[in-house]
Short mmCIF file of C-alpha atoms in Angstrom, two decimals:
data_model
loop_
_atom_site.label_atom_id
_atom_site.label_comp_id
_atom_site.label_asym_id
_atom_site.label_seq_id
_atom_site.Cartn_x
_atom_site.Cartn_y
_atom_site.Cartn_z
CA GLN A 3 123.62 99.49 101.28
CA VAL A 4 120.41 97.49 101.29
CA GLN A 5 120.93 94.48 99.08
CA LEU A 6 119.48 91.10 98.17
CA VAL A 7 121.55 88.58 96.23
CA GLU A 8 120.00 85.41 94.86
CA SER A 9 121.93 82.26 94.02
CA GLY A 10 121.36 78.60 93.30
CA GLY A 11 119.76 78.78 89.89
CA GLY A 12 120.75 76.52 87.03
CA VAL A 13 119.62 73.92 84.55
CA VAL A 14 117.76 70.97 86.02
CA GLN A 15 115.82 68.05 84.59
CA PRO A 16 112.06 67.77 85.08
CA GLY A 17 111.18 66.09 88.33
CA ARG A 18 114.41 67.07 90.04
CA SER A 19 114.98 69.55 92.86
CA LEU A 20 116.80 72.82 93.34
CA ARG A 21 117.29 75.15 96.28
CA LEU A 22 117.54 78.89 95.80
CA SER A 23 119.09 81.23 98.34
CA CYS A 24 118.75 84.95 98.86
CA ALA A 25 121.38 86.67 100.99
CA ALA A 26 120.29 89.92 102.60
CA SER A 27 122.49 92.74 103.80
CA GLY A 28 122.22 96.36 104.85
CA PHE A 29 119.01 96.00 106.84
CA THR A 30 117.58 94.06 109.78
CA PHE A 31 116.52 90.95 107.89
CA SER A 32 114.65 89.45 110.83
CA SER A 33 112.22 92.39 110.87
CA TYR A 34 110.86 91.90 107.35
CA GLY A 35 108.60 89.54 105.50
CA MET A 36 110.14 88.19 102.33
CA HIS A 37 108.74 87.12 98.97
CA TRP A 38 109.78 85.06 96.00
CA VAL A 39 108.52 86.31 92.62
CA ARG A 40 109.29 84.72 89.27
CA GLN A 41 109.21 85.75 85.65
CA ALA A 42 109.05 83.24 82.84
CA PRO A 43 110.90 84.18 79.64
CA GLY A 44 109.08 87.01 77.91
CA LYS A 45 106.26 86.96 80.45
CA GLY A 46 105.04 89.05 83.35
CA LEU A 47 105.65 88.82 87.07
CA GLU A 48 104.21 85.92 89.05
CA TRP A 49 104.20 85.84 92.82
CA VAL A 50 105.46 82.53 94.21
CA ALA A 51 105.57 82.60 98.02
CA VAL A 52 105.86 84.78 101.11
CA ILE A 53 107.21 84.14 104.58
CA TRP A 54 106.63 86.33 107.61
CA TYR A 55 109.51 88.04 109.37
CA ASP A 56 109.77 85.30 111.99
CA GLY A 57 108.94 82.37 109.73
CA SER A 58 105.65 81.76 111.54
CA ASN A 59 103.49 81.98 108.43
CA LYS A 60 104.05 80.99 104.84
CA TYR A 61 101.81 81.26 101.81
CA TYR A 62 102.19 79.88 98.31
CA ALA A 63 100.82 80.34 94.84
CA ASP A 64 98.57 77.49 93.79
CA SER A 65 100.97 76.71 90.95
CA VAL A 66 103.74 75.72 93.39
CA LYS A 67 101.83 74.61 96.47
CA GLY A 68 102.99 71.20 97.66
CA ARG A 69 106.16 71.35 95.56
CA PHE A 70 107.98 74.47 96.78
CA THR A 71 108.91 75.40 100.35
CA ILE A 72 109.93 78.86 101.48
CA SER A 73 112.07 79.19 104.58
CA ARG A 74 114.51 81.55 106.23
CA ASP A 75 117.44 81.57 108.59
CA ASN A 76 117.46 84.87 110.41
CA SER A 77 120.81 84.08 112.02
CA LYS A 78 122.30 83.90 108.53
CA ASN A 79 120.22 86.69 106.97
CA THR A 80 119.20 84.27 104.26
CA LEU A 81 115.94 83.35 102.54
CA TYR A 82 115.47 80.03 100.77
CA LEU A 83 113.20 78.43 98.22
CA GLN A 84 113.29 74.65 98.04
CA MET A 85 111.85 73.59 94.71
CA ASN A 86 110.90 69.95 94.23
CA SER A 87 109.24 68.06 91.38
CA LEU A 88 110.26 70.78 88.96
CA ARG A 89 108.34 71.21 85.73
CA ALA A 90 109.15 72.92 82.47
CA GLU A 91 106.68 75.66 83.39
CA ASP A 92 108.83 76.53 86.44
CA THR A 93 111.47 77.88 84.07
CA ALA A 94 111.91 81.52 85.03
CA VAL A 95 114.04 84.16 86.63
CA TYR A 96 113.40 83.98 90.36
CA TYR A 97 113.59 87.17 92.38
CA CYS A 98 113.53 87.58 96.13
CA ALA A 99 111.94 90.78 97.39
CA ARG A 100 111.61 92.48 100.74
CA GLU A 101 108.14 93.33 102.02
CA GLY A 102 107.96 96.95 103.02
CA VAL A 103 105.08 98.37 105.01
CA TRP A 104 103.64 101.83 105.40
CA PHE A 105 101.45 102.53 108.38
CA GLY A 106 98.64 104.77 107.19
CA GLU A 107 96.14 106.51 109.42
CA LEU A 108 93.81 103.52 109.56
CA PHE A 109 95.48 100.69 107.67
CA SER A 110 98.88 99.21 106.89
CA TYR A 111 99.95 98.98 103.26
CA TYR A 112 102.37 96.38 101.97
CA TYR A 113 104.63 96.43 98.94
CA MET A 114 107.86 94.90 97.64
CA ASP A 115 110.44 97.62 98.03
CA VAL A 116 113.80 95.89 97.60
CA TRP A 117 114.50 93.29 94.93
CA GLY A 118 117.45 91.11 94.11
CA LYS A 119 118.82 90.86 90.58
CA GLY A 120 117.36 87.39 90.16
CA THR A 121 118.62 83.90 89.50
CA THR A 122 117.65 81.86 86.45
CA VAL A 123 116.11 78.42 86.71
CA THR A 124 115.77 76.34 83.56
CA VAL A 125 113.89 73.06 83.72
CA SER A 126 114.70 70.99 80.68
CA SER A 127 115.62 67.47 79.76
CA ASP B 452 92.18 85.41 93.63
CA ILE B 453 91.96 89.05 92.58
CA GLN B 454 92.60 89.55 88.88
CA MET B 455 94.45 92.64 87.70
CA THR B 456 94.19 94.04 84.21
CA GLN B 457 96.12 96.89 82.59
CA SER B 458 95.54 99.05 79.58
CA PRO B 459 97.00 99.59 77.18
CA SER B 460 99.26 96.55 76.89
CA SER B 461 101.76 98.74 75.08
CA LEU B 462 102.13 102.29 73.94
CA SER B 463 104.52 104.38 71.94
CA ALA B 464 105.36 107.84 73.16
CA SER B 465 107.88 110.60 72.71
CA VAL B 466 110.16 112.26 75.22
CA GLY B 467 108.18 114.96 76.97
CA ASP B 468 104.80 113.30 76.47
CA ARG B 469 102.34 112.82 79.27
CA VAL B 470 101.66 109.09 79.66
CA THR B 471 98.78 107.45 81.50
CA ILE B 472 98.48 103.75 82.29
CA THR B 473 95.34 102.24 83.75
CA CYS B 474 95.02 99.29 86.10
CA ARG B 475 91.77 97.63 87.11
CA ALA B 476 91.09 95.10 89.86
CA SER B 477 88.42 92.40 89.66
CA GLN B 478 87.05 93.54 93.03
CA SER B 479 87.54 96.50 95.29
CA ILE B 480 91.03 96.69 96.76
CA SER B 481 90.70 100.08 98.46
CA SER B 482 94.13 101.71 98.01
CA TYR B 483 96.16 98.50 98.21
CA LEU B 484 97.79 99.07 94.84
CA ASN B 485 101.47 99.31 93.95
CA TRP B 486 103.25 100.21 90.73
CA TYR B 487 106.59 98.86 89.54
CA GLN B 488 108.90 99.69 86.66
CA GLN B 489 110.99 97.02 84.99
CA LYS B 490 113.67 97.51 82.37
CA PRO B 491 114.89 94.63 80.20
CA GLY B 492 117.12 92.22 82.09
CA LYS B 493 116.62 94.09 85.35
CA ALA B 494 114.64 93.54 88.52
CA PRO B 495 111.41 95.43 89.07
CA LYS B 496 111.63 98.73 90.90
CA LEU B 497 108.94 100.07 93.21
CA LEU B 498 107.54 103.41 92.05
CA ILE B 499 104.27 103.95 93.88
CA TYR B 500 102.72 102.25 96.90
CA ALA B 501 99.31 102.58 98.51
CA ALA B 502 97.96 103.82 95.17
CA SER B 503 99.44 107.31 95.39
CA SER B 504 102.50 107.40 97.65
CA LEU B 505 105.76 108.02 95.84
CA GLN B 506 108.59 105.71 96.83
CA SER B 507 111.67 107.48 98.12
CA GLY B 508 114.04 108.43 95.34
CA VAL B 509 111.48 108.15 92.55
CA PRO B 510 111.16 111.29 90.42
CA SER B 511 108.10 113.42 91.02
CA ARG B 512 107.02 113.13 87.38
CA PHE B 513 105.56 109.77 88.43
CA SER B 514 102.23 109.86 90.19
CA GLY B 515 99.49 107.43 91.05
CA SER B 516 95.80 107.82 91.73
CA GLY B 517 92.63 105.84 92.22
CA SER B 518 90.91 103.63 94.76
CA GLY B 519 88.46 100.77 94.74
CA THR B 520 88.88 99.04 91.39
CA ASP B 521 90.35 101.67 89.07
CA PHE B 522 93.84 103.10 89.26
CA THR B 523 96.13 105.23 87.15
CA LEU B 524 99.87 105.69 86.83
CA THR B 525 100.85 108.97 85.20
CA ILE B 526 104.22 110.08 83.92
CA SER B 527 103.91 113.84 83.50
CA SER B 528 106.81 114.30 81.09
CA LEU B 529 108.33 111.12 79.72
CA GLN B 530 112.10 110.92 79.95
CA PRO B 531 114.47 108.62 78.02
CA GLU B 532 115.06 106.50 81.10
CA ASP B 533 111.32 105.88 81.52
CA PHE B 534 111.03 103.53 78.58
CA ALA B 535 110.24 100.29 80.34
CA THR B 536 107.43 97.94 81.30
CA TYR B 537 105.12 98.97 84.13
CA TYR B 538 103.23 96.57 86.38
CA CYS B 539 100.52 97.16 88.91
CA GLN B 540 100.14 94.81 91.89
CA GLN B 541 97.44 94.45 94.51
CA SER B 542 98.36 93.86 98.14
CA TYR B 543 94.78 93.69 99.43
CA SER B 544 94.75 89.93 99.77
CA THR B 545 96.93 86.85 99.41
CA PRO B 546 98.00 85.88 96.83
CA PRO B 547 99.31 89.27 95.76
CA THR B 548 98.71 89.53 92.04
CA PHE B 549 100.31 91.55 89.29
CA GLY B 550 98.81 93.05 86.20
CA PRO B 551 100.10 91.78 82.84
CA GLY B 552 102.23 94.87 82.30
CA THR B 553 102.28 97.89 80.02
CA LYS B 554 105.29 98.33 77.78
CA VAL B 555 106.23 101.93 77.06
CA ASP B 556 108.51 102.35 74.08
CA ILE B 557 109.84 105.11 71.91
CA LYS B 558 107.66 106.51 69.15
#
């Protein structure tokens, strides 16, 4: 079945680094854009980054730009999020999500149709 | 960035009630609006995409409408498993942005 499984979360001190992984299965990973979305404790959803299906384009939220790097290895069906210079405000559950697309009559519509269960990152001294 | 707002922020309802949640964008986003359901401790689940298209496997009691800046998610007859938080999200431009959520709980 279609599945995304995140890993790599944990407790890390401010200023340190962490790399998250998201293993995909059950679909052709190399055909889909992929997102990272996070949720701070008790808060709403915050988009973090997106990478195109072939890795050719990447976009980031202003809150992580310059500190986080999204990447993918299509030969391993795996998405990554390298997080550097971590701050307390980066504490959250991090989800990876697949970007689905529906081709309407005139336009294409994008959404996040498959989500992993999330991995927890806690930044604390 | 496009700002998304939702109302109400929370509501209490009974099984069988008709529930309506509103989402508003800070500028026109045509029909580039998605709805998600999230239960405590779980990942979000896509319900509606392109403002009114029902995701495969989602019960037909869920429906979406609207275009431009104003959108609505309707649950025609609330079921016990529908108690959750609902988020709208625009996919008109990058960064994609989510609304703050609407928590639906039991009256």
